[in-house]
Amino acid sequence: MDTGPDWLAALNFGSRVLTGTSWLPWSEGSAWPPDAATWAREATEEVVSATLRAAAFPADGVTVRPPPLPPGILTRLPAPSVSHLVDVEVWLHALASDLAAVGPGGTVKGGLW
């Protein structure tokens, strides 16, 4: 049994990064309240940090811990902002899942999954 890197997961991650950066609109100055913007920044930083760790294909994989959305945040946003924030959350957690799958022993903790 091969215990090396899961190259398909690595390719899926790269493809998902490119697709998401093209598909998700940038929303500088959007209707997101400060706690939503802080969440997005923290979740993105966690995925970026895990990406850098995963690039070395560590033998024990990577653990990715994107923070969950702040409680009640979706009820305070106008509909277009809810859709955009949920799209960002789903994308970041999909990236986290891809990263965790790249190496053996990786896990995703927190958030949607």
PDB file of C-alpha atoms in Angstrom:
ATOM      1  CA  MET A   1       0.000   0.000   0.000  1.00  0.00           C
ATOM      2  CA  ASP A   2       1.347   3.423  -0.974  1.00  0.00           C
ATOM      3  CA  THR A   3       1.481   5.859   1.952  1.00  0.00           C
ATOM      4  CA  GLY A   4       2.899   8.758  -0.031  1.00  0.00           C
ATOM      5  CA  PRO A   5       1.184  12.041  -0.847  1.00  0.00           C
ATOM      6  CA  ASP A   6      -2.241  11.950  -2.439  1.00  0.00           C
ATOM      7  CA  TRP A   7      -1.382  13.748  -5.649  1.00  0.00           C
ATOM      8  CA  LEU A   8      -4.994  13.835  -6.805  1.00  0.00           C
ATOM      9  CA  ALA A   9      -5.943  15.708  -3.617  1.00  0.00           C
ATOM     10  CA  ALA A  10      -3.043  18.108  -4.241  1.00  0.00           C
ATOM     11  CA  LEU A  11      -4.255  18.714  -7.800  1.00  0.00           C
ATOM     12  CA  ASN A  12      -7.839  19.130  -6.587  1.00  0.00           C
ATOM     13  CA  PHE A  13      -6.630  21.719  -4.084  1.00  0.00           C
ATOM     14  CA  GLY A  14      -4.779  23.694  -6.774  1.00  0.00           C
ATOM     15  CA  SER A  15      -7.739  23.543  -9.115  1.00  0.00           C
ATOM     16  CA  ARG A  16     -10.125  24.635  -6.352  1.00  0.00           C
ATOM     17  CA  VAL A  17      -7.861  27.575  -5.455  1.00  0.00           C
ATOM     18  CA  LEU A  18      -7.823  28.796  -9.049  1.00  0.00           C
ATOM     19  CA  THR A  19     -11.538  28.249  -9.555  1.00  0.00           C
ATOM     20  CA  GLY A  20     -12.474  29.963  -6.293  1.00  0.00           C
ATOM     21  CA  THR A  21     -10.278  32.983  -6.841  1.00  0.00           C
ATOM     22  CA  SER A  22     -11.876  33.498 -10.244  1.00  0.00           C
ATOM     23  CA  TRP A  23     -15.418  32.625  -9.269  1.00  0.00           C
ATOM     24  CA  LEU A  24     -15.802  34.310  -5.884  1.00  0.00           C
ATOM     25  CA  PRO A  25     -16.178  38.058  -6.266  1.00  0.00           C
ATOM     26  CA  TRP A  26     -13.962  40.248  -4.149  1.00  0.00           C
ATOM     27  CA  SER A  27     -16.065  42.306  -1.804  1.00  0.00           C
ATOM     28  CA  GLU A  28     -13.905  45.086  -0.418  1.00  0.00           C
ATOM     29  CA  GLY A  29     -16.250  47.403   1.413  1.00  0.00           C
ATOM     30  CA  SER A  30     -19.100  44.882   1.319  1.00  0.00           C
ATOM     31  CA  ALA A  31     -21.970  44.853   3.770  1.00  0.00           C
ATOM     32  CA  TRP A  32     -20.102  42.406   6.006  1.00  0.00           C
ATOM     33  CA  PRO A  33     -19.924  43.564   9.616  1.00  0.00           C
ATOM     34  CA  PRO A  34     -16.481  43.693  11.263  1.00  0.00           C
ATOM     35  CA  ASP A  35     -16.859  40.266  12.920  1.00  0.00           C
ATOM     36  CA  ALA A  36     -17.562  38.654   9.530  1.00  0.00           C
ATOM     37  CA  ALA A  37     -14.541  40.330   7.961  1.00  0.00           C
ATOM     38  CA  THR A  38     -12.396  39.244  10.914  1.00  0.00           C
ATOM     39  CA  TRP A  39     -13.696  35.674  10.558  1.00  0.00           C
ATOM     40  CA  ALA A  40     -12.893  35.667   6.811  1.00  0.00           C
ATOM     41  CA  ARG A  41      -9.378  36.950   7.458  1.00  0.00           C
ATOM     42  CA  GLU A  42      -8.730  34.389  10.228  1.00  0.00           C
ATOM     43  CA  ALA A  43     -10.164  31.475   8.236  1.00  0.00           C
ATOM     44  CA  THR A  44      -8.117  32.470   5.197  1.00  0.00           C
ATOM     45  CA  GLU A  45      -4.949  32.780   7.275  1.00  0.00           C
ATOM     46  CA  GLU A  46      -5.528  29.270   8.676  1.00  0.00           C
ATOM     47  CA  VAL A  47      -5.938  27.793   5.187  1.00  0.00           C
ATOM     48  CA  VAL A  48      -2.867  29.674   3.896  1.00  0.00           C
ATOM     49  CA  SER A  49      -0.812  28.474   6.867  1.00  0.00           C
ATOM     50  CA  ALA A  50      -1.954  24.885   6.300  1.00  0.00           C
ATOM     51  CA  THR A  51      -1.111  25.234   2.601  1.00  0.00           C
ATOM     52  CA  LEU A  52       2.449  26.205   3.459  1.00  0.00           C
ATOM     53  CA  ARG A  53       2.743  23.265   5.854  1.00  0.00           C
ATOM     54  CA  ALA A  54       1.237  20.853   3.307  1.00  0.00           C
ATOM     55  CA  ALA A  55       3.693  21.991   0.624  1.00  0.00           C
ATOM     56  CA  ALA A  56       6.379  20.009   2.422  1.00  0.00           C
ATOM     57  CA  PHE A  57       4.177  16.865   2.307  1.00  0.00           C
ATOM     58  CA  PRO A  58       4.762  16.105   6.008  1.00  0.00           C
ATOM     59  CA  ALA A  59       4.612  12.396   6.831  1.00  0.00           C
ATOM     60  CA  ASP A  60       1.758  12.917   9.298  1.00  0.00           C
ATOM     61  CA  GLY A  61      -0.263  15.223   7.010  1.00  0.00           C
ATOM     62  CA  VAL A  62      -1.679  18.554   8.113  1.00  0.00           C
ATOM     63  CA  THR A  63      -4.408  19.529  10.514  1.00  0.00           C
ATOM     64  CA  VAL A  64      -6.512  22.447   9.333  1.00  0.00           C
ATOM     65  CA  ARG A  65      -8.630  24.371  11.824  1.00  0.00           C
ATOM     66  CA  PRO A  66     -10.638  27.112  10.096  1.00  0.00           C
ATOM     67  CA  PRO A  67     -12.698  28.949  12.712  1.00  0.00           C
ATOM     68  CA  PRO A  68     -16.495  28.648  12.547  1.00  0.00           C
ATOM     69  CA  LEU A  69     -18.609  31.602  11.490  1.00  0.00           C
ATOM     70  CA  PRO A  70     -19.523  33.844  14.425  1.00  0.00           C
ATOM     71  CA  PRO A  71     -22.891  32.838  15.946  1.00  0.00           C
ATOM     72  CA  GLY A  72     -25.897  34.618  14.498  1.00  0.00           C
ATOM     73  CA  ILE A  73     -23.916  36.455  11.856  1.00  0.00           C
ATOM     74  CA  LEU A  74     -25.983  35.256   8.904  1.00  0.00           C
ATOM     75  CA  THR A  75     -29.191  36.631  10.411  1.00  0.00           C
ATOM     76  CA  ARG A  76     -27.672  40.133  10.536  1.00  0.00           C
ATOM     77  CA  LEU A  77     -26.654  40.347   6.873  1.00  0.00           C
ATOM     78  CA  PRO A  78     -28.611  41.400   3.788  1.00  0.00           C
ATOM     79  CA  ALA A  79     -29.365  38.481   1.437  1.00  0.00           C
ATOM     80  CA  PRO A  80     -26.591  39.143  -1.135  1.00  0.00           C
ATOM     81  CA  SER A  81     -24.008  39.321   1.634  1.00  0.00           C
ATOM     82  CA  VAL A  82     -25.256  36.084   3.208  1.00  0.00           C
ATOM     83  CA  SER A  83     -24.827  34.264  -0.089  1.00  0.00           C
ATOM     84  CA  HIS A  84     -21.330  35.635  -0.578  1.00  0.00           C
ATOM     85  CA  LEU A  85     -20.212  34.866   2.980  1.00  0.00           C
ATOM     86  CA  VAL A  86     -21.553  31.307   2.760  1.00  0.00           C
ATOM     87  CA  ASP A  87     -19.768  30.847  -0.588  1.00  0.00           C
ATOM     88  CA  VAL A  88     -16.500  31.951   1.029  1.00  0.00           C
ATOM     89  CA  GLU A  89     -17.059  29.642   4.000  1.00  0.00           C
ATOM     90  CA  VAL A  90     -17.820  26.618   1.801  1.00  0.00           C
ATOM     91  CA  TRP A  91     -14.811  27.344  -0.423  1.00  0.00           C
ATOM     92  CA  LEU A  92     -12.384  27.687   2.500  1.00  0.00           C
ATOM     93  CA  HIS A  93     -13.634  24.485   4.111  1.00  0.00           C
ATOM     94  CA  ALA A  94     -13.405  22.619   0.797  1.00  0.00           C
ATOM     95  CA  LEU A  95      -9.797  23.797   0.507  1.00  0.00           C
ATOM     96  CA  ALA A  96      -9.170  22.619   4.070  1.00  0.00           C
ATOM     97  CA  SER A  97     -10.583  19.181   3.220  1.00  0.00           C
ATOM     98  CA  ASP A  98      -8.359  18.931   0.149  1.00  0.00           C
ATOM     99  CA  LEU A  99      -5.303  19.882   2.210  1.00  0.00           C
ATOM    100  CA  ALA A 100      -6.083  17.337   4.907  1.00  0.00           C
ATOM    101  CA  ALA A 101      -6.447  14.640   2.227  1.00  0.00           C
ATOM    102  CA  VAL A 102      -3.040  15.352   0.668  1.00  0.00           C
ATOM    103  CA  GLY A 103      -1.069  13.485   3.303  1.00  0.00           C
ATOM    104  CA  PRO A 104      -1.776  10.600   5.653  1.00  0.00           C
ATOM    105  CA  GLY A 105      -3.154  11.549   9.047  1.00  0.00           C
ATOM    106  CA  GLY A 106      -4.390  14.997   8.055  1.00  0.00           C
ATOM    107  CA  THR A 107      -7.606  16.285   9.602  1.00  0.00           C
ATOM    108  CA  VAL A 108     -10.013  19.176   9.302  1.00  0.00           C
ATOM    109  CA  LYS A 109     -11.306  20.485  12.614  1.00  0.00           C
ATOM    110  CA  GLY A 110     -14.010  23.046  13.245  1.00  0.00           C
ATOM    111  CA  GLY A 111     -16.361  24.865  10.926  1.00  0.00           C
ATOM    112  CA  LEU A 112     -18.729  23.123   8.550  1.00  0.00           C
ATOM    113  CA  TRP A 113     -17.348  19.630   8.489  1.00  0.00           C
TER     114      TRP A 113
END
